[in-house]
Amino acid sequence: MAEGYQVLEELGSMEPDTLEETRADVDRREFRESVQGHRASHRRSGRNQTGPFVGHAAVRRLTMSQIDLEETNDELSDIQAEIALLGTCHSPYVAQYITSFVKGVKLWIVMEYLGGGSCLDLLKPGPFSEAHIAIIMRELLFGLEYLHSTGKIHRDIKAANTLLSDSGKVKLADFGVAAQLINIKSQRMTFVGTPFWMAPEVIQEAGYDFKADIWSLGITALEMANGEPPNAGIHPMKVLFNIPKDPAPRLEGDKWSRDFKDFIAQCLVKAPEKRASARELLRHRFVQRAGKIEALRELIERKQLYDTQDNHVSHPKYYEETMVDLSPRSDEDEWVFDTIKKATIAPRPPLKRRKTSRIPSSDTESVDSMMERMDLNAGPLGTPGNSPAPETRRRTSIRKSSVATAIRVPSGSTPTARRISNHIKQPLGVDLSFGNSPSTVRHFKRVSSGDKRQALSSNPAPNSFHPNPHARTFRPTPKTNDENEPPATDYSTTPVTKDALYGRRAYSKVLDSVFQEAHADSASSQQRDALAEVAQAWEYLDEVDPQGEFLLLKAMVERLKGDEKLATALGLNVSPAPTPLKQRTRSGEGSLGGSTVYGTGSTRVRSSMSCTDPQSIPRKSPDVSPPMPSPSSRPASAASASSSKGSRLILAQNNPHLKSHRRRQSAYVGGEKIWGADKHGDIDEKRLPGRVEKGMEQQGLLADILYGQWINGLKSRWPLA
Amino acid sequence: MASFFFRNKSKNNVDLVTSTKQLLLKLTEDQKPIPKIEEELAKNLQQMKTILQGTPDAEVSPESVHQLLALIVEEDLLYLLANNIHKLLFESRKDAQVIFSTAFRYKPPGIAEPQVLNHVIRRRPEILIALCRGYDRRESAMPCGGILREALKYDAVAALILYDEPDGKTRDLESVNPNIPSSGEGVFWRFFEWIDKGAFEVSADAFNTFRDILTKHKPLVATYLQTNFDMFFEKYNTILIQSESYVTKRQSIKLLGEILLDRANYNVMTTYVDSGEHLKIIMKLLRDDRRMINYEGFHVFKVFVANPNKSVAVQRILISNRDKLLRFLPTFLDDRTEDEQFIDEKSFLIRQIEQLPPAPIPPPTAA
């Protein structure tokens, strides 16, 4: 709280309770996390309400971003280092850090509010004119001069990290990868940045200094002039090879002045020692002749006009985030297209996934409630209250799933995009191997937005980006995403029967995505509307009566099976399945294995005991689903649904959540078979308190080997071991 | 040309240091900030910084650096700076940090020891204490912390902080008797306060320094912790481990694990894991509703369980909770499936708990 008041002092413009209110307001809003939480959610608000959710009168002149410290993979100390670095910047050309505070498990970072948005945003309506670029370059050079004189390298200069205030002031932002040099002469080796903007010496890891920022500045100038950085069409991985190899890019075209071309040539000198410094470039004619920053308001107004004129165009951006989220998980070659498609309708799952992940937890709950009653009877410990350990776990899975597909952030708030783009960014100074460097991920992001921008400029509203207004039904209301609100509880009243479990599972694992894919694949808006309605109805059914849902499914499958022709067409005759189908089935199983229902052994035991037709359930559901939304009338959609299911599985490979299940699954391989053949043996085994017992001896051996050193160390130190 | 510049500079160095000293003295006296003095100081400090570390375009002159540092030491400028750093302007504070760091790092050609720092340790340890007190204020916390961590590369600095006592006497490290318990009033103990009470940045920075003090120079710290075991863990448990602040709590559990598992702290660890009270605190952490707290707590919990000579108190707690633990642990953080080490350690613990005797058996050497 004391911290809060400090903020007010520094701002001087807010009433004490305003901030309180602000914070509460912000809290109430959905603040979605992304994988790393960190840099992820970043919300601005203010007057330009460009997107559906942007804008909150309560927050003024402040940007608050939060890091969920429970979720971030970064070390706390790295986050602190970044904040410390932010805190040492104080310049009119650098986005001003104000303060940060911890509330619960979240770290809030308060920065000055820059209402103009990022230059990447402002580029949406089209490239900038030379006059505008000159002004921005001059201001950026001032910012770089400041940073460099205080021993900092920004290392990620690009349009997305160049923010404008309402009045057109240009400020550098995002110090997620910035470096503080101890000595002004020292060099850095770390491989960070965003590929398209990276200087050759950074890529070659030969040691670099401030001059790396100048290269990036030159690329940024090209980005502003052309609407995209050089090589934007090339795979970022390849770009990393091209930049050191190819001659430095140049500005082409008659519409640009010689000064501008020369300025860029001065920035883009491959040998860093021959490259100009920020101070030298400030004396360049191109910059010297630049106009006043007020002129930049034209860019802001242009963007506003663009947004109002073409309101729907802001929607694709809305999806862009989703795309970003999915991208790192998808196959490199497939994700761009696939995801865009999916994204057009995908945004939803948080609620759904929540449910699935909740169900098995009822089982964990019992364990945990037992744990709650744990007494340390050697002395009173005090009652542990309602410590909801399972709650936590559940909450986590909610977050994760919302990350996966939840709608991202409203348009207009580039900082969000920016933040997200950084979400895998590594801490300062950490050496990143080429393959898994954050930039590799960042560039995926880059591709998406670049492609999108390309697509937008060539074809303002391509169909795939054009959201069907009725697709709205697929979008959760903001409330759905509000993770600060207690999750809806209605479903918890549903009796948890095994059929209900299956129903939920069928919906969340299979049907939901099938609906969405089918929706994405359907061409006409009429079809899509119809599908949306079915999907919605089904969602409601799932919410209200998962058991009935399952029984319905089952009945459908039974009947379909009854009709021989249909059964063959759908591949429901299990044994003589054609090869491709088999493959599909297998992959379906793989994804099913990832479900949380398997998460706790006991759940499964119970269901196996009472289930009438245990074997058919997991196998059938994936095959059943395609006919649901669109029967044989559109085989194409079914096929593509299955193919994208394939790609989805590939996604799952990278999904740690699923990986866990694969692991578990493989641990169960033996049990899996017994399960069908000999229930009792299985049950007995599963009933053992720690099911790890099975194969425990081997694991113990493993532990001894792995921890041999530690254990031996302990033993040797404890004389009588 | 060069000699002209050099002469010019060397003359300036004297002026620079004396005028800076005067300005700092004025700053000390006056309660209210005087913009003119602040600005002039800012210019001076910036010039010093430039002399000491050069600019991107200009190399430093070793002679000038040497002369300036000699003057700074002579005029005791560092002491004044350390005490007034919070009164400086924003950029000046950073300049002061650069001046300190360069000075502390400075080794004249041919000499392996950091000359200025040695002087400070021997003659002016008050400077280091004053830097610690920089955590009293938000403005000075970060620059002082940066300087301290630089200096903490030397164990003498850590020793000065650890063995500081409030009597104001200059600590002569050679006269310190490590077996005499600390009064708990020295500057080291104030770190608990700074970590607990400070704003996020201050608290986090203070914690980083605290960690450096406790982990950089192991034999020194091991002796210190043994002597001051009770007071240290009393404060550590109540102020840090059970802190309201998530960040403090999480970081301090982690640091506790690091300290205990360090070979040098073997005696500290054995004493620590004999205590049933400590085990209770840690077992509570396993049930905290925040996963990372659970996780960090696990890494301390495992030390209790892995101990082959568990005290009766620890055995009693573990045995009476055996069944609960055996139900709890298999699902404990079971979404951490990527973490092989964690999974294996967990199964190791489960095995250990299963093998506990039905009733506590006194360890062979009840020390």
XYZ file of N, CA and C in Angstrom, chain A residues 58 63 68 126 223 298 343 372 405 425 437 455 489 522 546 562 564 596 610 613 616 630 673 684 711 717:
78
model
N -10.883 4.625 -15.632
C -10.292 4.752 -14.309
C -8.777 4.865 -14.370
N 0.499 2.799 -17.542
C 0.397 1.480 -18.125
C 0.766 0.511 -17.037
N 2.856 -12.795 -13.583
C 2.442 -13.791 -12.594
C 3.681 -14.570 -12.184
N -0.468 1.594 -43.289
C 0.436 1.677 -44.422
C 1.770 2.252 -43.988
N 11.820 -0.790 -42.163
C 10.520 -1.338 -41.790
C 9.444 -0.257 -41.907
N -0.015 13.100 -36.966
C -0.691 12.674 -38.194
C -0.746 11.155 -38.276
N -7.695 -19.742 -35.566
C -7.850 -18.590 -34.709
C -9.132 -17.852 -35.018
N -5.009 -31.989 4.564
C -5.359 -30.877 5.424
C -5.507 -31.323 6.863
N -5.376 -21.151 -25.985
C -6.280 -20.751 -27.039
C -7.125 -19.539 -26.719
N 11.317 -14.507 -24.034
C 12.583 -13.825 -23.948
C 13.347 -14.284 -22.716
N 16.910 -20.408 -28.586
C 17.004 -19.033 -28.138
C 15.620 -18.416 -28.216
N -0.467 -9.263 -45.824
C -1.775 -9.654 -46.304
C -2.719 -8.470 -46.239
N -19.238 -21.806 -10.924
C -19.288 -22.990 -10.094
C -20.440 -23.912 -10.441
N -15.907 -24.147 -42.840
C -17.110 -23.930 -43.637
C -17.005 -22.597 -44.353
N -23.369 -33.214 -18.535
C -22.356 -33.982 -19.264
C -22.718 -35.455 -19.376
N -25.341 -49.285 -36.191
C -26.424 -50.148 -36.641
C -26.596 -50.067 -38.145
N -25.254 -50.165 -41.492
C -23.989 -50.677 -41.986
C -23.268 -49.675 -42.888
N -6.881 -35.217 -18.720
C -6.652 -35.222 -17.290
C -7.397 -36.346 -16.609
N -16.833 -49.896 -13.381
C -18.261 -49.848 -13.641
C -18.588 -49.639 -15.113
N -18.665 -50.563 -21.332
C -17.966 -50.826 -22.583
C -16.679 -50.022 -22.609
N -14.370 -49.267 -25.907
C -14.817 -48.517 -27.067
C -14.778 -47.005 -26.821
N -21.038 -31.895 -39.371
C -21.391 -31.903 -40.782
C -21.275 -33.325 -41.288
N -3.122 -52.787 -20.683
C -3.602 -54.047 -21.244
C -4.285 -54.881 -20.185
N -5.780 -53.873 -7.880
C -4.938 -54.066 -6.704
C -3.697 -53.185 -6.796
N 23.347 -38.016 -2.349
C 23.093 -38.915 -1.232
C 24.403 -39.361 -0.599
N 28.784 -37.433 5.048
C 28.853 -36.409 6.066
C 28.152 -36.842 7.347
